[in-house]
XYZ file of C-alpha atoms in Angstrom:
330
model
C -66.473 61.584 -18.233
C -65.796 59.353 -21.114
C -67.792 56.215 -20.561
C -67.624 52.485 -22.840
C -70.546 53.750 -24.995
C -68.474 56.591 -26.204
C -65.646 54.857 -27.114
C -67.191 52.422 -29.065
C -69.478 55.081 -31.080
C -65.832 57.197 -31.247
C -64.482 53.930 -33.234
C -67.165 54.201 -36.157
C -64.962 57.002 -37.321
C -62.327 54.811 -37.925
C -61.679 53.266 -41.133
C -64.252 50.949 -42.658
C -61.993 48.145 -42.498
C -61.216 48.702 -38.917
C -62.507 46.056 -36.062
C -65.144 47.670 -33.655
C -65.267 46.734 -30.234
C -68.723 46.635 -30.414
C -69.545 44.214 -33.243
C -66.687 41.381 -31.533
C -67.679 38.040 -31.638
C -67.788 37.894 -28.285
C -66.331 35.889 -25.598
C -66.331 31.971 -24.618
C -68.058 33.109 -21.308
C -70.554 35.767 -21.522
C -69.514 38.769 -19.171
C -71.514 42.173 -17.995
C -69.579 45.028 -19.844
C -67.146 47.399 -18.272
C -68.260 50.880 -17.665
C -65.343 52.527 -18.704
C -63.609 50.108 -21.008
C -64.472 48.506 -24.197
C -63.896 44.929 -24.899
C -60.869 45.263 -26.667
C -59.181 47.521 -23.747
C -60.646 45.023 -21.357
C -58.451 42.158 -23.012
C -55.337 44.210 -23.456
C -55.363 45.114 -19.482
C -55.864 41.132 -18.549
C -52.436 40.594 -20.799
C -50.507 43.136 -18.941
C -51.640 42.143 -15.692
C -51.153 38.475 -15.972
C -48.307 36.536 -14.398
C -47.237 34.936 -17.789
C -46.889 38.855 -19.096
C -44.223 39.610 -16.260
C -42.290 36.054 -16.886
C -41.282 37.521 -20.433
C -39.129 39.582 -18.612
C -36.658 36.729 -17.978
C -37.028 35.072 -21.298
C -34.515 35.065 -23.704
C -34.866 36.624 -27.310
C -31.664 35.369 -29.495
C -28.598 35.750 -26.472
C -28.473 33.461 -23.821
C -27.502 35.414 -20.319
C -25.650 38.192 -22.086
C -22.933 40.470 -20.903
C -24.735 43.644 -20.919
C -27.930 45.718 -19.963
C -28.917 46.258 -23.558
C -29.585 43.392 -25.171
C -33.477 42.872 -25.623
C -35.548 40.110 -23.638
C -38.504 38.506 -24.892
C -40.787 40.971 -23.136
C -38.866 43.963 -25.125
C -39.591 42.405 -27.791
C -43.166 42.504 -26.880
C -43.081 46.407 -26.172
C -41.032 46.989 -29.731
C -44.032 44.582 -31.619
C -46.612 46.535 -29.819
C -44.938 50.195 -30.852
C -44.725 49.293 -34.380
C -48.056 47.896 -35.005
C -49.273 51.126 -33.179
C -47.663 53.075 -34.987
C -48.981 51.310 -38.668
C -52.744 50.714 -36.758
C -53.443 54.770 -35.989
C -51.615 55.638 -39.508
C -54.518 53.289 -41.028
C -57.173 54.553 -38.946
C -57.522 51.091 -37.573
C -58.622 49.989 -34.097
C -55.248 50.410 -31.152
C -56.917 48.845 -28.649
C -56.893 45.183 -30.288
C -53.705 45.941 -32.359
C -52.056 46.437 -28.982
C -54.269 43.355 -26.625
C -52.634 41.078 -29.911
C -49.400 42.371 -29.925
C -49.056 42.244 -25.858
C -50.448 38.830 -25.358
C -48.666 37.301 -29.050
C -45.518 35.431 -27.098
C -46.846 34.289 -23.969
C -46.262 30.696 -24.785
C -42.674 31.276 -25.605
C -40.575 29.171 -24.011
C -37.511 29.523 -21.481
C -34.324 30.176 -23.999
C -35.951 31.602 -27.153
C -36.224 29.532 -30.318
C -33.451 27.067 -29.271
C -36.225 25.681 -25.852
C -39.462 25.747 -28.108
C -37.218 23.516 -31.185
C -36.071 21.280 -28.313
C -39.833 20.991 -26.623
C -41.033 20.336 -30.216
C -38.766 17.428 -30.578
C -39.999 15.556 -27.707
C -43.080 16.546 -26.731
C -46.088 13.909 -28.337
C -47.789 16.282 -30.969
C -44.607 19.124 -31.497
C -44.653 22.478 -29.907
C -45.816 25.919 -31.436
C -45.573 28.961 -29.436
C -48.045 30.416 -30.878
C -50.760 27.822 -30.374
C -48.792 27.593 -26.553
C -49.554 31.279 -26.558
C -53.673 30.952 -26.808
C -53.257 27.558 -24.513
C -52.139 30.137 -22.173
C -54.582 32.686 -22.227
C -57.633 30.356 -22.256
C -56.659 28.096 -19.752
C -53.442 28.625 -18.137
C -54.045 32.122 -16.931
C -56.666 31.466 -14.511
C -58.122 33.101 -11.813
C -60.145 32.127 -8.901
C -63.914 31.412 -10.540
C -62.567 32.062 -13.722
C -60.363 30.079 -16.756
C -58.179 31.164 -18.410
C -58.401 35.131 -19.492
C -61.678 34.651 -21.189
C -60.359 37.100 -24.275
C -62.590 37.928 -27.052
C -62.406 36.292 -30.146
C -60.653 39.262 -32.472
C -57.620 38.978 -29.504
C -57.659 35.210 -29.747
C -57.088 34.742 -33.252
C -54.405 37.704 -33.262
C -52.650 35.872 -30.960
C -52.840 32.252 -32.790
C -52.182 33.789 -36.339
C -49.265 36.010 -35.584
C -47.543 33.070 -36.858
C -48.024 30.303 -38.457
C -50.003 29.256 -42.147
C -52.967 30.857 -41.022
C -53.902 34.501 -41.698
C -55.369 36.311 -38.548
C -59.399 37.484 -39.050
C -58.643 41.087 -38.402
C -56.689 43.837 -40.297
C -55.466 44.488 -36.550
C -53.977 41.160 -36.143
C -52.185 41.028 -39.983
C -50.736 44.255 -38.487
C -49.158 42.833 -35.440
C -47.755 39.519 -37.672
C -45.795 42.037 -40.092
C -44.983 44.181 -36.780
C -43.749 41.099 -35.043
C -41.274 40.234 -38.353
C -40.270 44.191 -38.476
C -39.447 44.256 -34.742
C -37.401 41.094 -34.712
C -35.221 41.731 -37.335
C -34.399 44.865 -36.448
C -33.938 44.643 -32.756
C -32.018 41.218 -33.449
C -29.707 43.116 -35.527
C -29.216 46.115 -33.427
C -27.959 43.378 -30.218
C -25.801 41.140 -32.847
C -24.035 44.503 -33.822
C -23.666 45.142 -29.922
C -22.011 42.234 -29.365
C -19.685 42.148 -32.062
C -20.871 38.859 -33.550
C -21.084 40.579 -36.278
C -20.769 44.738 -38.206
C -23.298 46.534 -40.405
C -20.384 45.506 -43.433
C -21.113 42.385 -43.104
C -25.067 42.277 -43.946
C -26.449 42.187 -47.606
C -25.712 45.286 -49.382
C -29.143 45.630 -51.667
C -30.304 45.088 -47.705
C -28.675 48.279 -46.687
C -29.376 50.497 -49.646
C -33.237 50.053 -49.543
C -33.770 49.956 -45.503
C -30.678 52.235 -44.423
C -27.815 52.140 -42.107
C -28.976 53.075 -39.065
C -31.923 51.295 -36.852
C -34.440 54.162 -36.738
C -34.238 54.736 -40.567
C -34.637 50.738 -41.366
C -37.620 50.202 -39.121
C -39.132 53.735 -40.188
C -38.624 52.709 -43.413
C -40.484 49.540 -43.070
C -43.144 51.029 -41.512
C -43.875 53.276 -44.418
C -43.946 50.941 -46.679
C -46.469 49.023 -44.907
C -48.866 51.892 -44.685
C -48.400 53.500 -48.023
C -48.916 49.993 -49.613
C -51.636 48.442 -47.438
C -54.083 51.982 -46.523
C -57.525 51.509 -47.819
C -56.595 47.676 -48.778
C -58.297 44.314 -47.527
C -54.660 43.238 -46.257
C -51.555 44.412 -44.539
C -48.377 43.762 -46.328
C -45.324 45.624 -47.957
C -44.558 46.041 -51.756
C -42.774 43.117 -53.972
C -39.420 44.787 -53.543
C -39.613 46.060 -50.038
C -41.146 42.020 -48.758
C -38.315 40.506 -50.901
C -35.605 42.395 -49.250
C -36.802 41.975 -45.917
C -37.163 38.124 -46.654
C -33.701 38.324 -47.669
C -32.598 39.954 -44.160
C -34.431 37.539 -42.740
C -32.291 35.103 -43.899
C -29.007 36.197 -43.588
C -29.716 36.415 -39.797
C -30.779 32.765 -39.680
C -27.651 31.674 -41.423
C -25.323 34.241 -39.535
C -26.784 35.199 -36.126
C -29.743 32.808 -35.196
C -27.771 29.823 -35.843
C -24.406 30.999 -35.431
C -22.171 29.704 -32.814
C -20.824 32.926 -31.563
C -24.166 33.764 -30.289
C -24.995 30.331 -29.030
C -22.115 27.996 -28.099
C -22.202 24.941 -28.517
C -21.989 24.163 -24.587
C -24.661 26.422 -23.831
C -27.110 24.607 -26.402
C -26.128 21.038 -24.555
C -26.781 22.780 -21.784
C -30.240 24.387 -21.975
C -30.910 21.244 -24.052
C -30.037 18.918 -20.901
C -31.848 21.191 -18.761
C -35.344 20.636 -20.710
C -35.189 17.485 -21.223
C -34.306 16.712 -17.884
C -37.010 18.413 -16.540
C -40.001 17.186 -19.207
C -38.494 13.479 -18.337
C -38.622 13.813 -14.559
C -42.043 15.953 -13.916
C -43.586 13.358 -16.301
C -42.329 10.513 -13.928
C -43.281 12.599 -10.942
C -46.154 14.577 -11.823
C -47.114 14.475 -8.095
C -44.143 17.165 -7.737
C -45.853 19.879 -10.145
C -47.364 23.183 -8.844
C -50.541 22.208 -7.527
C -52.282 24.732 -10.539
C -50.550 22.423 -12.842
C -51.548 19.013 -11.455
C -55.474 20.418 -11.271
C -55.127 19.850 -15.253
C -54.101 16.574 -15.729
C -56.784 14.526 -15.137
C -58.522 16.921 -18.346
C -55.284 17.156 -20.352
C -52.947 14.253 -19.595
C -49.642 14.288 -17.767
C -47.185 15.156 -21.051
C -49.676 18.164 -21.560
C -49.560 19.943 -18.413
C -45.494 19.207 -17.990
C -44.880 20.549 -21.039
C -47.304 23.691 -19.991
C -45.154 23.205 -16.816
C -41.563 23.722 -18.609
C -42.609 26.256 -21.436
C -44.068 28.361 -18.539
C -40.336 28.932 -17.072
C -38.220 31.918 -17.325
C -34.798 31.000 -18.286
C -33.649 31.531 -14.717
C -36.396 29.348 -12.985
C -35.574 26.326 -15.197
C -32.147 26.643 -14.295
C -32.509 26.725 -10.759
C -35.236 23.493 -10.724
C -32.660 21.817 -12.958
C -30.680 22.229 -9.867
C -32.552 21.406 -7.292
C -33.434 18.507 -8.822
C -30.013 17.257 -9.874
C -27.480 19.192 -8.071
């Protein structure tokens, strides 16, 4: 039987540089250990049992209700971020188990209808909206269970999951791993569904793109990968080459200009419409806060009413918001 206490002596033959379960920082509430599990494992099983890990399911990525099995949600996006950095952690000799609890529990704060819901909450919620920072809000105090707040992570998972994005570097090699693994997965993934739908064809992206990445979606993203791990093993940080970061930048872009923004993949009466439907529903829980799940209404007399309604609406799936809208307003 493999017990806790062998794991964690099993991890001092990782790298150097790698996090050990055994040296975190610890937790906000001290708990007994787990017999089997080590910290790290402990926090990554919490993630995939919670209820906000299941609503990603129904969360858009990039298309709003597509036509079509295929096209990636935000919780396949979550399973593509957490292969990747996998797949860059054990080429490092790094530590899985908190490159995966980061990568798993990284877009829990995400809001109903991708980027478009979290730019509209950030216009008129008091203080902006970041899903990342909604992301740790969620697993330190939304996630509760009974005698317990929040998820009670460790720290190492924590800051992963605030530093994925954002001006901040993460603490741990692990979590600079699942940032570049996040931007990898996106891109790629985001391309593969724009190509499905015919917004737009491989001819169309940037050619120096194309010739350094390749053609095809398993050759770009294994591609990437490499690069990361030839160019970050045995370093203090995770990153690609000059060229390699440039080009991807320049991806990066061109799907802002042509795919994130474009108005074949969002029409223009679908963004007045998810736009009405937020609003709507921050203005009239905030004038009725009486009328939020009872788990919601516990925090307000800690947080304030605009704090837990916006906790309220960024918890929705796309389909949930949709149907209060309607219930509400017919």
């Amino acid at each position: 039987m493999l017990l806790r206490e062998d794991i964690e002596k099993r991890e001092y033959g990782l790298s150097p540089l790698a996090s050990k379960s055994s040296e975190t920082k610890g937790r906000a509430v001290e708990e007994e250990p787990c017999r089997l599990r080590t910290e790290f494992q402990r926090d990554r099983d919490r993630i995939i049992h919670s209820k906000a890990f299941r609503r990603l399911m129904h969360k858009t990525q990039v298309f709003l209700a597509p036509e079509g099995d295929h096209y990636r949600t935000r919780l396949t996006h979550t399973l593509e971020v957490a292969q990747v950095a996998r797949t860059i952690t054990r080429a490092l000799n790094l530590n899985e188990d908190l490159t995966e609890a980061i990568a798993l529990g990284h877009d829990l704060g995400h809001t109903p209808f991708g980027h478009n819901g979290e730019a509209i909450l950030n216009d008129i919620h008091p203080g902006g909206f970041r899903h990342n920072e909604q992301s740790l809000r969620v697993v330190d105090i939304l996630e509760s269970t009974k005698g317990r707040q929040g998820m009670n992570l460790t720290y190492e998972v924590r800051d992963g999951i605030l530093n994925h994005s954002g001006a901040n570097m993460p603490s741990t090699l692990e979590g600079e791993v699942v940032r570049i693994s996040d931007r990898i997965a996106y891109i790629n993934h985001d391309i593969d569904d724009a190509i499905r739908s015919g917004v737009i064809t491989l001819e169309d992206f940037p050619k120096e793109a194309l010739e350094l990445f390749g053609d095809r979606h398993s050759k770009r993203i294994d591609n990437m990968v490499n690069n990361v791990i030839e160019f970050s093993d045995g370093k203090d940080h995770i990153r690609m080459d000059d060229e390699h970061w440039a080009t991807l930048n320049l991806l990066r872009d061109f799907m802002f200009a042509n795919i994130y923004r474009s108005k074949d993949v969002k029409k223009e009466e679908d963004i007045m419409m998810l736009e009405k439907v937020i609003k709507s529903l921050y203005a009239y829980f905030n004038e009725n806060p009486s009328e939020l799940p009872e788990d919601f209404q516990k925090n307000i007399a800690r947080d304030g009413t605009a704090e837990v309604v916006k906790d309220f609406v960024a918890s929705m799936t796309d389909r949930y918001a949709i149907t209060v809208y309607r219930q509400i307003f017919g």
